[in-house]
Coordinates of C-alpha atoms and ligand atoms in Angstrom, one line a residue:
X1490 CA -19.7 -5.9 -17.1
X1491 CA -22.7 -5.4 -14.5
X1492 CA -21.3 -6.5 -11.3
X1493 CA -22.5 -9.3 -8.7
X1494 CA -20.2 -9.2 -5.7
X1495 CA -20.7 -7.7 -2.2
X1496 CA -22.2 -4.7 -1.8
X1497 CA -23.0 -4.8 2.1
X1498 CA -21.3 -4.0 5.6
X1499 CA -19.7 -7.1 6.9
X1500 CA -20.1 -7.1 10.7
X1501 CA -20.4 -9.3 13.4
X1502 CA -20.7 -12.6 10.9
X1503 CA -23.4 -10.7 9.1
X1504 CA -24.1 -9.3 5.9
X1505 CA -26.0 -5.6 6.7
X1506 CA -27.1 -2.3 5.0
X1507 CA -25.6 1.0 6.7
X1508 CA -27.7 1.7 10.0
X1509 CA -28.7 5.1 8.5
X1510 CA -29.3 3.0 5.2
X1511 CA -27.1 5.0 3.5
X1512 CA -24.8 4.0 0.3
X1513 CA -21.8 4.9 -2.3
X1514 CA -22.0 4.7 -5.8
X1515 CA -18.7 3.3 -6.7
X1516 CA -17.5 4.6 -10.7
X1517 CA -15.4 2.8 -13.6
X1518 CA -12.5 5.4 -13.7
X1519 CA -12.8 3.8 -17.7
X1520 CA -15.9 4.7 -18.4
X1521 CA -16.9 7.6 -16.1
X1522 CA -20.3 5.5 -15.3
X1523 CA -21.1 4.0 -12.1
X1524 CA -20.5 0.6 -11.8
X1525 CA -22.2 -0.3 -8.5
X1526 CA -23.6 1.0 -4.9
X1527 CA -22.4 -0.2 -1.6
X1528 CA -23.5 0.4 1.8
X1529 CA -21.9 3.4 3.3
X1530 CA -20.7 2.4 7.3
X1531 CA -21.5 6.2 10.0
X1532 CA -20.6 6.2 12.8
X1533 CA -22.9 3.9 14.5
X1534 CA -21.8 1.0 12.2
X1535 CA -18.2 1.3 13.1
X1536 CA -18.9 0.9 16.9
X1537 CA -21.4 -1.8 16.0
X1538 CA -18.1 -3.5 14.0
X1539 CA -15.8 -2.5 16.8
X1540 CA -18.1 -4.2 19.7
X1541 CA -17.9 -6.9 17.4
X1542 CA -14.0 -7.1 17.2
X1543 CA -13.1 -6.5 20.8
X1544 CA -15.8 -9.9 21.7
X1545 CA -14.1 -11.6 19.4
X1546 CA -10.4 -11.2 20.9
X1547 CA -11.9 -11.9 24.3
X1548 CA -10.0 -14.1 26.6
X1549 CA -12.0 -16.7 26.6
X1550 CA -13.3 -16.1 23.1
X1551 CA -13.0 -19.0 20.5
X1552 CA -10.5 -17.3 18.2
X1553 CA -8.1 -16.4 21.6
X1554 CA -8.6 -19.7 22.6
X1555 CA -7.3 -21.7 19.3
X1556 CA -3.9 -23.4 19.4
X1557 CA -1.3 -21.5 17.6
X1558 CA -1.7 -24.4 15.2
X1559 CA -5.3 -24.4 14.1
X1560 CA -5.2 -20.4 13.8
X1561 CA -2.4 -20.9 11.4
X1562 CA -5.1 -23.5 9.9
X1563 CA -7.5 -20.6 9.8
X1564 CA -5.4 -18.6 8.0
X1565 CA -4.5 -21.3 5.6
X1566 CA -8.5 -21.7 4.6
X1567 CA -8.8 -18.4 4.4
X1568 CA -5.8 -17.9 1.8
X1569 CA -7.8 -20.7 0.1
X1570 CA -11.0 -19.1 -0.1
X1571 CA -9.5 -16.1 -1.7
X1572 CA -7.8 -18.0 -4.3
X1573 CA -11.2 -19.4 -5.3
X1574 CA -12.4 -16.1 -5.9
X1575 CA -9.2 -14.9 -8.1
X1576 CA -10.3 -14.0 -11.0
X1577 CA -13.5 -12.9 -9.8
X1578 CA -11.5 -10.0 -7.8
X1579 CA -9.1 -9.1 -10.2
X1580 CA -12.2 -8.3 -12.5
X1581 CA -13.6 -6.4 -9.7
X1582 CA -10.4 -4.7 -8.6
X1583 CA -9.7 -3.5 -12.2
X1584 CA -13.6 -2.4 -13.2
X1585 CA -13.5 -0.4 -9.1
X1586 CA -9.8 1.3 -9.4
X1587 CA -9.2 1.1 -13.5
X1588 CA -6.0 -0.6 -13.2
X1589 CA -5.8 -2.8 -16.1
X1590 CA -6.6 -6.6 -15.5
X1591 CA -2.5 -7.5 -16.0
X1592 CA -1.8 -5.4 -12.8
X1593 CA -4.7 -6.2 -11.2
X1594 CA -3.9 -9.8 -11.4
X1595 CA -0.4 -9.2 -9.9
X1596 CA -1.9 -7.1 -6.9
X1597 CA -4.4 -10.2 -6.2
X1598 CA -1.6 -13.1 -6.8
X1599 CA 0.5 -10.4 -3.8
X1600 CA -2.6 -10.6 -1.2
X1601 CA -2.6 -14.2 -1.4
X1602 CA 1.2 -14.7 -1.4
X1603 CA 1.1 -12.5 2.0
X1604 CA -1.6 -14.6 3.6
X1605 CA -0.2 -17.6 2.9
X1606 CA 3.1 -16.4 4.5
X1607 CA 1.7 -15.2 7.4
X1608 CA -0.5 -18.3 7.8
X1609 CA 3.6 -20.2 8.2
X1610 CA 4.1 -17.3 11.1
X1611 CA 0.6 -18.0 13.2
X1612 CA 2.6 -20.9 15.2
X1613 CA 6.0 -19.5 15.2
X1614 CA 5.2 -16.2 17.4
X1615 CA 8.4 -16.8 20.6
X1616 CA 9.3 -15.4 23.5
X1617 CA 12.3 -15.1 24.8
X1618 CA 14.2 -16.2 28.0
X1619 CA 16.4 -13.6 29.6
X1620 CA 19.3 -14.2 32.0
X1621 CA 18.3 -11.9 35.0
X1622 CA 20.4 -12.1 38.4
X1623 CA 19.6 -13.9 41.2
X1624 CA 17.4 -17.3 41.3
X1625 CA 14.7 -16.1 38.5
X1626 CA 13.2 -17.7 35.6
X1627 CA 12.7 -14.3 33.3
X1628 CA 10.6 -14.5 30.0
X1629 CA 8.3 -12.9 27.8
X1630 CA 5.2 -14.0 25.7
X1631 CA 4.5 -12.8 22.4
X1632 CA 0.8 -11.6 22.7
X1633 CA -2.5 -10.5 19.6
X1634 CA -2.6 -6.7 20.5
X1635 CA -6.7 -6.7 20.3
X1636 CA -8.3 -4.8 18.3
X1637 CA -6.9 -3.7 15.0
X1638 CA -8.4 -1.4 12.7
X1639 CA -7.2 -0.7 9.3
X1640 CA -7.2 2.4 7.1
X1641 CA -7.2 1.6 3.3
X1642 CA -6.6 4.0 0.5
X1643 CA -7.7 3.2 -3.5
X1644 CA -4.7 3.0 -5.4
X1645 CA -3.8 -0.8 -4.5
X1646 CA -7.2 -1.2 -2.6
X1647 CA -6.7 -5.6 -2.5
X1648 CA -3.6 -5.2 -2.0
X1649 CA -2.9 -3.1 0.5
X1650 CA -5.6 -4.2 2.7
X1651 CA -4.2 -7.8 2.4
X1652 CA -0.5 -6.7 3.4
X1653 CA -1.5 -5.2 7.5
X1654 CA -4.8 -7.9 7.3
X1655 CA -3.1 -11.1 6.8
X1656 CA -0.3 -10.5 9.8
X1657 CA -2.9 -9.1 11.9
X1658 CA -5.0 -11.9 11.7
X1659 CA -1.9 -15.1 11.9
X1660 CA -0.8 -13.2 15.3
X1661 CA -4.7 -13.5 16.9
X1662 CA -6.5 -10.4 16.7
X1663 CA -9.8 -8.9 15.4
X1664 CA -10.0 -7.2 13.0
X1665 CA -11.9 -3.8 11.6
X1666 CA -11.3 -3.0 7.9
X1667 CA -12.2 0.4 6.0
X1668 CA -12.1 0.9 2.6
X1669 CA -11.6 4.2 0.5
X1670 CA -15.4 5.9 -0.5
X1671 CA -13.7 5.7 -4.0
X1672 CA -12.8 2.2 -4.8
X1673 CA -14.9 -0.5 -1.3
X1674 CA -15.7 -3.6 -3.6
X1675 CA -12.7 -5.5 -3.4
X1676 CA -12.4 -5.5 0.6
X1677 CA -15.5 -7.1 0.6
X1678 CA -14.1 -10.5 -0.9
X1679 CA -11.9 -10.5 2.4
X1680 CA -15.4 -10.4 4.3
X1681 CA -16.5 -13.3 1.6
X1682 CA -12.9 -15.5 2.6
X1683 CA -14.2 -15.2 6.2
X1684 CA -17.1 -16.7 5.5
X1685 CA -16.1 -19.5 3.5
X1686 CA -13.1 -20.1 6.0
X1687 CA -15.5 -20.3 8.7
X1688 CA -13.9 -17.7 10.8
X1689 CA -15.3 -16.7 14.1
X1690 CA -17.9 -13.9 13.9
X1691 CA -16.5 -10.5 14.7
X1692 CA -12.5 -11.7 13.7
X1693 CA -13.3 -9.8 10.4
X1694 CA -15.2 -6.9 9.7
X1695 CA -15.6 -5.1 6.5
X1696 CA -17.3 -1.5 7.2
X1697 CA -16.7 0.7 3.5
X1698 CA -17.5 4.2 4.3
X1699 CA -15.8 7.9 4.2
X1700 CA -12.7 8.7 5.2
X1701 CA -13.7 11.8 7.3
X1702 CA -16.9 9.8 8.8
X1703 CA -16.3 6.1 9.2
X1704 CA -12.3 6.7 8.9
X1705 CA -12.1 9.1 11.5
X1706 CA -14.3 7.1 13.6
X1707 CA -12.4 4.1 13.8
X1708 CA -9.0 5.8 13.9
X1709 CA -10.3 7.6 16.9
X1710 CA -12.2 4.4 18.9
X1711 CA -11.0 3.9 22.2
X1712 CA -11.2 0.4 21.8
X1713 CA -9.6 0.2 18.9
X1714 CA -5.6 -1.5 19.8
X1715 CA -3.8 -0.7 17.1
X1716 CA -4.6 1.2 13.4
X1717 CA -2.5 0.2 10.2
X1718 CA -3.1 3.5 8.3
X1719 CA -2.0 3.7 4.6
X1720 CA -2.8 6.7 2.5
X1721 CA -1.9 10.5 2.8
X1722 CA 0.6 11.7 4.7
X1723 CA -1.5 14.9 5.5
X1724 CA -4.5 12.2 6.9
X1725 CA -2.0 10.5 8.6
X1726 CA -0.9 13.1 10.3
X1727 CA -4.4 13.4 11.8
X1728 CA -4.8 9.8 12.3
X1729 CA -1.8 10.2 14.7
X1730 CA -2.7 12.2 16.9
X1731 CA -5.9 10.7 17.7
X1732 CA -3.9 7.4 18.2
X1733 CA -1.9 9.9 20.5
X1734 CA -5.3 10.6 22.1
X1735 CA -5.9 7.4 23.1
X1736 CA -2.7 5.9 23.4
X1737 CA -3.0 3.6 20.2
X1738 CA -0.5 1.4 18.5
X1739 CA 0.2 2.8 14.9
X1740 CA 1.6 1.7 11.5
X1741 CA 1.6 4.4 8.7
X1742 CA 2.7 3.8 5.7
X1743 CA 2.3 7.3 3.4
X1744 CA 3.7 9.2 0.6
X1745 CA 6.9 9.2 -1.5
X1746 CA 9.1 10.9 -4.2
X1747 CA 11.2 7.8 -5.1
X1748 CA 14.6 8.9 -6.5
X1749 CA 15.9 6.2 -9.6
X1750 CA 19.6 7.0 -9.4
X1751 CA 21.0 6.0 -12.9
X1752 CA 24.9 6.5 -12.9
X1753 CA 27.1 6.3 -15.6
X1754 CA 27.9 2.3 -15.6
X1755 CA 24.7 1.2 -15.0
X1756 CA 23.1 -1.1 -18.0
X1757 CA 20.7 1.5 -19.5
X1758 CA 18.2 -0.8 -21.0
X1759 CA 17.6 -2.5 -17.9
X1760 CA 17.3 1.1 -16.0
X1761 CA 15.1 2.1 -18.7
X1762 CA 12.8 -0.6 -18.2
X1763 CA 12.9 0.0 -14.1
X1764 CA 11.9 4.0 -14.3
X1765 CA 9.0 2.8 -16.9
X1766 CA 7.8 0.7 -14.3
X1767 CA 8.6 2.5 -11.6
X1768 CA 6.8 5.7 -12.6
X1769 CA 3.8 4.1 -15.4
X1770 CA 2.8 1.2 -13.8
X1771 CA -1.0 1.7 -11.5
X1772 CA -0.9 5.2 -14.1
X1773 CA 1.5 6.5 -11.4
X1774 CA -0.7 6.4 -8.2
X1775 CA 1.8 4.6 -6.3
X1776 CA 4.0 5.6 -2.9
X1777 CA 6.8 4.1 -3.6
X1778 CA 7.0 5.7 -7.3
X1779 CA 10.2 6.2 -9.2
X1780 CA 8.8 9.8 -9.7
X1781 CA 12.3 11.3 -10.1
X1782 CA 14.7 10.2 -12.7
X1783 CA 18.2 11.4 -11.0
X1784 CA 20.5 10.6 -14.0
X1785 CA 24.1 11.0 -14.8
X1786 CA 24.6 14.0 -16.6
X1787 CA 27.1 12.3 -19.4
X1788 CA 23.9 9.5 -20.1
X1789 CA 21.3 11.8 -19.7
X1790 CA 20.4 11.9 -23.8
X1791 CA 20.7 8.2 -23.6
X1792 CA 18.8 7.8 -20.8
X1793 CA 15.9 10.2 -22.1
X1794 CA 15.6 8.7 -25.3
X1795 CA 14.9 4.9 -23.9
X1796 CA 12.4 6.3 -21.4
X1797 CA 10.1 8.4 -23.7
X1798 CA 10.2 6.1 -26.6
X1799 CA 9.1 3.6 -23.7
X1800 CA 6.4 6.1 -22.7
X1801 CA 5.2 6.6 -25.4
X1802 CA 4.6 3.0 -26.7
X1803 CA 2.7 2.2 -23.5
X1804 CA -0.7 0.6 -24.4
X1805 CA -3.3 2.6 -22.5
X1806 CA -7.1 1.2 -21.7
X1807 CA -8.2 -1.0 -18.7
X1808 CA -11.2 -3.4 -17.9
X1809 CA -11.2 -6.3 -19.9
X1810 CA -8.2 -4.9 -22.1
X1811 CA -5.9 -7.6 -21.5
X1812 CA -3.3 -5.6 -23.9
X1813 CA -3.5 -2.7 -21.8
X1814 CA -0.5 -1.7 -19.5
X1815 CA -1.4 1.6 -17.7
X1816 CA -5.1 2.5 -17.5
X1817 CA -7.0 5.6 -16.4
X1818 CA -6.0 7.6 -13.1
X1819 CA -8.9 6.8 -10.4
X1820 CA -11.0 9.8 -10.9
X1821 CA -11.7 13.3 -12.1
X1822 CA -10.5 15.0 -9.5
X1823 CA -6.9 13.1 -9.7
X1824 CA -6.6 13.9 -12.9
X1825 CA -7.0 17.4 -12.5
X1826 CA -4.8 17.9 -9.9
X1827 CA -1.6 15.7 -12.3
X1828 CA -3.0 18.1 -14.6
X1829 CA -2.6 21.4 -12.6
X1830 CA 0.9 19.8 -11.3
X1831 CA 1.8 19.2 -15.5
X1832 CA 1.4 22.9 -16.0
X1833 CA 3.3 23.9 -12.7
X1834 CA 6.2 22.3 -14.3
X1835 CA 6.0 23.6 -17.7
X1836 CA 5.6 27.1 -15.3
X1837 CA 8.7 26.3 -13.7
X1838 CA 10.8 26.0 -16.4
X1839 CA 10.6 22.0 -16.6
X1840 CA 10.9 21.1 -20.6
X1841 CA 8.0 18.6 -21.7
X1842 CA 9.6 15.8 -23.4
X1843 CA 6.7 13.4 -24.4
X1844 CA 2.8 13.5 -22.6
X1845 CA 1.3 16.1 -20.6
X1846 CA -2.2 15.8 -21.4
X1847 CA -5.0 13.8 -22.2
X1848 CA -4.6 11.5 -24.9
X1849 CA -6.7 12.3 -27.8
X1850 CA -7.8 8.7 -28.4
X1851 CA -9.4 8.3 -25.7
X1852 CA -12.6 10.6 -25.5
X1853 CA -14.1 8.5 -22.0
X1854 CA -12.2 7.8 -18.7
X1855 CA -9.6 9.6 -16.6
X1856 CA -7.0 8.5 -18.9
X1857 CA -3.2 11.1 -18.7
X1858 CA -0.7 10.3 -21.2
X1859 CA 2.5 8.7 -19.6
X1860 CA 4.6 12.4 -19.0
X1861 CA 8.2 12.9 -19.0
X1862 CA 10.3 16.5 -18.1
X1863 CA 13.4 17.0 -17.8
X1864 CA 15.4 20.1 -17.3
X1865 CA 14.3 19.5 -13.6
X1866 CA 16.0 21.1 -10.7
X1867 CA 15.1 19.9 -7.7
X1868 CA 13.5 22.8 -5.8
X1869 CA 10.8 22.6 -8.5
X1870 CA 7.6 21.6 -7.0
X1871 CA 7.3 18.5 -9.9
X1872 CA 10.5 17.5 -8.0
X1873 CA 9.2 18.3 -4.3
X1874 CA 5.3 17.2 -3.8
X1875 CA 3.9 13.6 -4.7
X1876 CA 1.8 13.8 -7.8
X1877 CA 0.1 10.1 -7.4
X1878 CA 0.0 10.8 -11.6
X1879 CA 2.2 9.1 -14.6
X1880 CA 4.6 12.3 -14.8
X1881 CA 8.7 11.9 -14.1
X1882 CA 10.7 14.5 -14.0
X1883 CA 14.6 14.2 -14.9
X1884 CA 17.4 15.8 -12.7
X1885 CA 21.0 15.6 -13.5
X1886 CA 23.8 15.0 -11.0
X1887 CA 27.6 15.5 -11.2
X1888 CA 29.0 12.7 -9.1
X1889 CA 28.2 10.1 -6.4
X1890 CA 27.8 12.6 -3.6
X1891 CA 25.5 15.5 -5.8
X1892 CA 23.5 12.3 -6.6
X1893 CA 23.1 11.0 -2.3
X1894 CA 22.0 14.9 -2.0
X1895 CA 20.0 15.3 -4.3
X1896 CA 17.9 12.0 -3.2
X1897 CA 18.0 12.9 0.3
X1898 CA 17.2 16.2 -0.6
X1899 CA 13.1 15.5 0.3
X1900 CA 10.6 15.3 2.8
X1901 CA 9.9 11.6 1.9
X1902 CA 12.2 8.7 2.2
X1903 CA 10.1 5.3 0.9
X1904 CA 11.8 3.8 -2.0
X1905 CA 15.0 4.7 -3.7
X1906 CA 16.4 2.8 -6.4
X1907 CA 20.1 2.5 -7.7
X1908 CA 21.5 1.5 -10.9
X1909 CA 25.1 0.7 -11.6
X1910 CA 27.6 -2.0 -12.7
X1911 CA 30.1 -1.3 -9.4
X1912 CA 29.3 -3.4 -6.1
X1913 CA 31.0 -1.1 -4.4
X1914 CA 29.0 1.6 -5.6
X1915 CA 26.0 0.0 -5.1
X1916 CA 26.3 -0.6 -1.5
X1917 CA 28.1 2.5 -0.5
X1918 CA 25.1 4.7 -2.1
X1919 CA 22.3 2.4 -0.3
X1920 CA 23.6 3.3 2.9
X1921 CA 23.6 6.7 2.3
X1922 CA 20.3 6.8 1.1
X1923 CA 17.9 8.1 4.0
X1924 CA 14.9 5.7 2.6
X1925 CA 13.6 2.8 4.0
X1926 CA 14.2 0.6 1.4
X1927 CA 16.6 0.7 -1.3
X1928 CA 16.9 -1.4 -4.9
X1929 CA 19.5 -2.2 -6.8
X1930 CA 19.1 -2.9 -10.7
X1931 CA 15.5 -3.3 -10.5
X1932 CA 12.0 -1.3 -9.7
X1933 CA 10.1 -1.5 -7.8
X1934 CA 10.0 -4.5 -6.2
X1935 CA 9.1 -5.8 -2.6
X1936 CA 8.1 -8.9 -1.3
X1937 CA 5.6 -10.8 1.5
X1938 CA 9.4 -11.4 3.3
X1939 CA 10.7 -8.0 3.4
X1940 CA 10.0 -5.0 5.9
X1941 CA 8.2 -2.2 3.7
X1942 CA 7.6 1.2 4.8
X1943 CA 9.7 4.7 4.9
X1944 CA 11.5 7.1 7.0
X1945 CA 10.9 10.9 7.4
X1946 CA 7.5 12.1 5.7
X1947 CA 6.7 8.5 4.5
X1948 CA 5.8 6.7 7.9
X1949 CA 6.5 5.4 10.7
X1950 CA 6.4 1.6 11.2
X1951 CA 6.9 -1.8 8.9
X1952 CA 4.7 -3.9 7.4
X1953 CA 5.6 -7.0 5.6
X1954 CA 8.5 -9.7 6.7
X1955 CA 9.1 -10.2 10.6
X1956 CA 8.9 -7.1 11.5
X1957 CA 5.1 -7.0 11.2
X1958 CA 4.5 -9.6 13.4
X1959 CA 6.2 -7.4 15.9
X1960 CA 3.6 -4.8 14.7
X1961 CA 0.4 -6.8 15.7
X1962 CA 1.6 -8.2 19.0
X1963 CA 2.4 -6.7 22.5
X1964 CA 6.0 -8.1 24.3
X1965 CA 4.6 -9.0 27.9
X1966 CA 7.5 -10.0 30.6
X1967 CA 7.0 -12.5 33.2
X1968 CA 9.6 -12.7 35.9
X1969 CA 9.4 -15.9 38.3
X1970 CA 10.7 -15.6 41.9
X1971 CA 12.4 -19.0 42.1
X1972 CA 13.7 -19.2 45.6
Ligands
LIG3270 P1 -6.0 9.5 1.9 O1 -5.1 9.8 3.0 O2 -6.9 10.6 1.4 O3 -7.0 8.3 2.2 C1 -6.5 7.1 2.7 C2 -7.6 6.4 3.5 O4 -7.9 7.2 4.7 C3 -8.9 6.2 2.8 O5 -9.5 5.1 3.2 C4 -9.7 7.5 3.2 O6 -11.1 7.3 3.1 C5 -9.2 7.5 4.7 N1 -9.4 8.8 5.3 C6 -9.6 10.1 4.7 N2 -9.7 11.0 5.7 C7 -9.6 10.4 6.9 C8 -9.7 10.8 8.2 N3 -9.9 12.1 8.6 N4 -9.6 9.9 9.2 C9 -9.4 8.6 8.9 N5 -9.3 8.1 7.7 C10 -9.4 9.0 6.7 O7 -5.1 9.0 0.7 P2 -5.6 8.5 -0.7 O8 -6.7 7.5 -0.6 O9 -5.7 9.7 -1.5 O10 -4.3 7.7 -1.1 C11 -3.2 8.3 -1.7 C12 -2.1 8.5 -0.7 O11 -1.8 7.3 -0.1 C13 -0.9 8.9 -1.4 O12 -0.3 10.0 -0.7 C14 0.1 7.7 -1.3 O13 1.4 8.1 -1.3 C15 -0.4 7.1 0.0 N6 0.0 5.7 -0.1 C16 1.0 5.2 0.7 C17 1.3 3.9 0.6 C18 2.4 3.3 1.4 O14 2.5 2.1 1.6 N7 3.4 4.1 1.9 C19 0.7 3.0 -0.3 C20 -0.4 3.6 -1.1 C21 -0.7 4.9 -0.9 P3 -11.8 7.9 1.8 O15 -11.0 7.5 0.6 O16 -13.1 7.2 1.8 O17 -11.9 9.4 2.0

């Protein structure tokens, strides 16, 4: 399918080539071939987009000025305008990142939930008042931060720019918006929504570039207020200390090595169905994957059995495959490195039980086979580091506590999941688990609603639920001398 879309910088209200007139050519992970070619943002684009932001959050600018109401209004049209362009983005989405058009969809129907939630916050943003001593009227004001850049990575590209855009935008402020180099089409539709909503110039701005260019750049902009950073947590780390630099609000949300803790009374079919999607589902390139299978050692057989049969009935293609249920990885280079990380397991001593390759039916695209070891111990490196690839590995556990350790025993703490029959159980292990979310009989699964983001090595931060909208405004107190 040739593609029609946006291919320009969205800046300022305006539709623009790269100053330096430079571009990306963007590849279908399916087919190996480039799809399209989008303008590439330096340097002098992102301060162009950033000037443009920090007018647009102006005190007396139009968007500051609007009535909690009518932003809320805004963001409502805006939710709108994206759900006109549905199925044009899930095409998009799924042609740009491979994902197959059933997962695309789901990612696309997500954005717009989280606008339209956030568009129900825009005029419900309080203060509080505080009892202070003496003859005082003490409160504060809820207020937009300013300037709010946003660092996007290409496994959920839509997706994940929707879920730090949509609270930014219902709590007032501007907003900057970069793309990964691999997969910039989608983000563009945001810039498209602005348009049709009528926003203010310089509210959004779409600026798809490099990471180390146009990323860097905007993470590093003294006038940027605040960056939502998703991707790496090696990146992040850099992105940090530039927002250290300049005394920046962050939001990171980064890696994982999700822990599926199947005990003995759990209902196996259901669990089986929960690591399948937990670990196949987006091929794997996910931060909150179920990449390790902690299992009961008396179910393990049991256990193994479901899940590789599972694996190795999943329908692979992408595009307009509507069948298809896991498609390619995003690129060549990701699939080499899964591939490097399959043979450091089988190194290791990690026993392949079904995958490990490529899949011989499929002679074009980045297409792994869904990969299952077990005989995992959890100092192996297929246990330790983050693949971003369709490969679980299986560790056995004793008891309760050997389980908690063995979960806790990582340098990530996103999502961990828990399966068993006992209440009791259930609730005891979640508050022992040092993650910053935990699911019970089901995976993975998050909500618009609910705070998302990790402890440790996975980020610092929320987004989603309340909590964002603490994110993207600043707490100012007013204290009033009554007497
Ligand atoms: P990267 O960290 O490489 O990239 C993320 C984003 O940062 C991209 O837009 C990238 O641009 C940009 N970037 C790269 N270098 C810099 C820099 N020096 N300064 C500023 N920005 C930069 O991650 P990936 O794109 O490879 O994404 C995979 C990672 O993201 C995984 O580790 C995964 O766990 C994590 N992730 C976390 C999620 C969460 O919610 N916790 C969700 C999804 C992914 P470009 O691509 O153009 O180089």
């Amino acid at each position: 399918m040739s593609y029609s879309g946006p291919t320009e910088l969205y800046i300022d209200g305006e539709w623009t080539s790269a100053d330096d007139e430079t571009t990306i050519e963007t590849l279908n992970p399916a087919t190996e071939e480039v799809y399209t070619t989008v303008a590439k943002a330096g340097e002098k684009d992102v301060e162009h987009a950033v000037s443009a932001a920090k007018r647009a959050v102006d005190r007396d600018s139009e968007w500051r000025q609007l009535a909690p109401g009518e932003r809320a209004d805004y963001v409502r049209e805006f939710s709108a305008a994206l759900d006109s362009m549905r199925d044009e983005i899930v095409l998009t989405e799924s042609y740009d990142n491979g994902k197959t058009p059933f997962e695309a969809q789901i990612d696309v129907e997500t954005a717009i939930n989280t606008f339209q939630y956030y568009a129900g916050w825009a005029d419900k943003i309080e203060g509080e008042t505080i009892p202070v001593p003496g003859d005082r009227l003490d409160y504060t004001r809820r207020e937009p931060i300013g300037v709010t850049g946003h660092v996007v990575p290409w496994n959920y590209p839509f997706q994940l720019a929707g879920r730090s855009l949509a609270p930014a935008l219902a709590c007032g402020n501007s907003l900057v918006v970069k793309p990964s180099s691999t997969t910039p089409l989608t983000a563009l539709y945001y810039a498209k929504a602005a348009e049709e909503a009528d926003l203010p110039d310089g509210v959004i701005n779409v600026i798809p570039g490099s990471g180390s260019d146009a990323g860097a750049a905007l993470a590093s902009h003294l006038d940027v207020d605040h960056i939502a950073f998703t991707g790496s947590t090696g990146v992040g780390k850099g992105v940090m200390e530039s927002a250290a630099n300049n005394i920046t609000g962050i939001t990171l949300e980064l890696g994982g090595k999700g822990p599926n803790i199947v005990f003995e009374d759990a209902d196996i079919e259901a669990a089986a169905r929960g690591i399948h999607n937990g670990i196949f589902m987006n091929a794997g390139q996910m931060c909150w994957a179920g990449s390790r299978l902690l299992v009961h050692e008396d179910i393990h057989d049991e256990v193994l059995d479901l899940v590789a049969t599972r694996a190795e009935q999943t329908p692979l293609g992408s595009g307009i495959d509507d069948d298809a249920r896991m498609g390619p990885v995003v690129s060549e280079s990701q699939r080499k490195e899964i591939l490097e990380y399959i043979e450091i397991g089988k190194e290791e001593g990690g026993t392949l039980v079904t995958g490990g390759g490529i899949p011989s039916e499929k002679d074009r695209g980045y297409f792994v086979e869904p990969t299952v070891f077990t005989d995992v111990t959890n100092d192996m490196t297929i246990a330790r580091e983050e693949i971003f690839g369709p490969v679980l590995s299986v560790v056995t556990f004793e008891d309760e506590e050997e389980a908690i350790e063995i979960a806790n025993d990582s340098p990530y703490g996103l999502l961990a999941g828990v399966w068993t029959s006992d209440l009791t159980r259930a609730h005891t292990v979640a508050e022992y688990l040092d993650y910053g979310m935990v699911s019970v009989n089901e995976y993975p699964v998050t909500f618009p609603q609910t705070p998302f983001g990790g402890y440790k090595d996975s980020g610092y931060g929320r987004e989603q639920g309340r909590e964002a909208i603490n994110e993207y405004t600043q707490v100012k107190n007013i204290n009033v001398n009554l007497s």
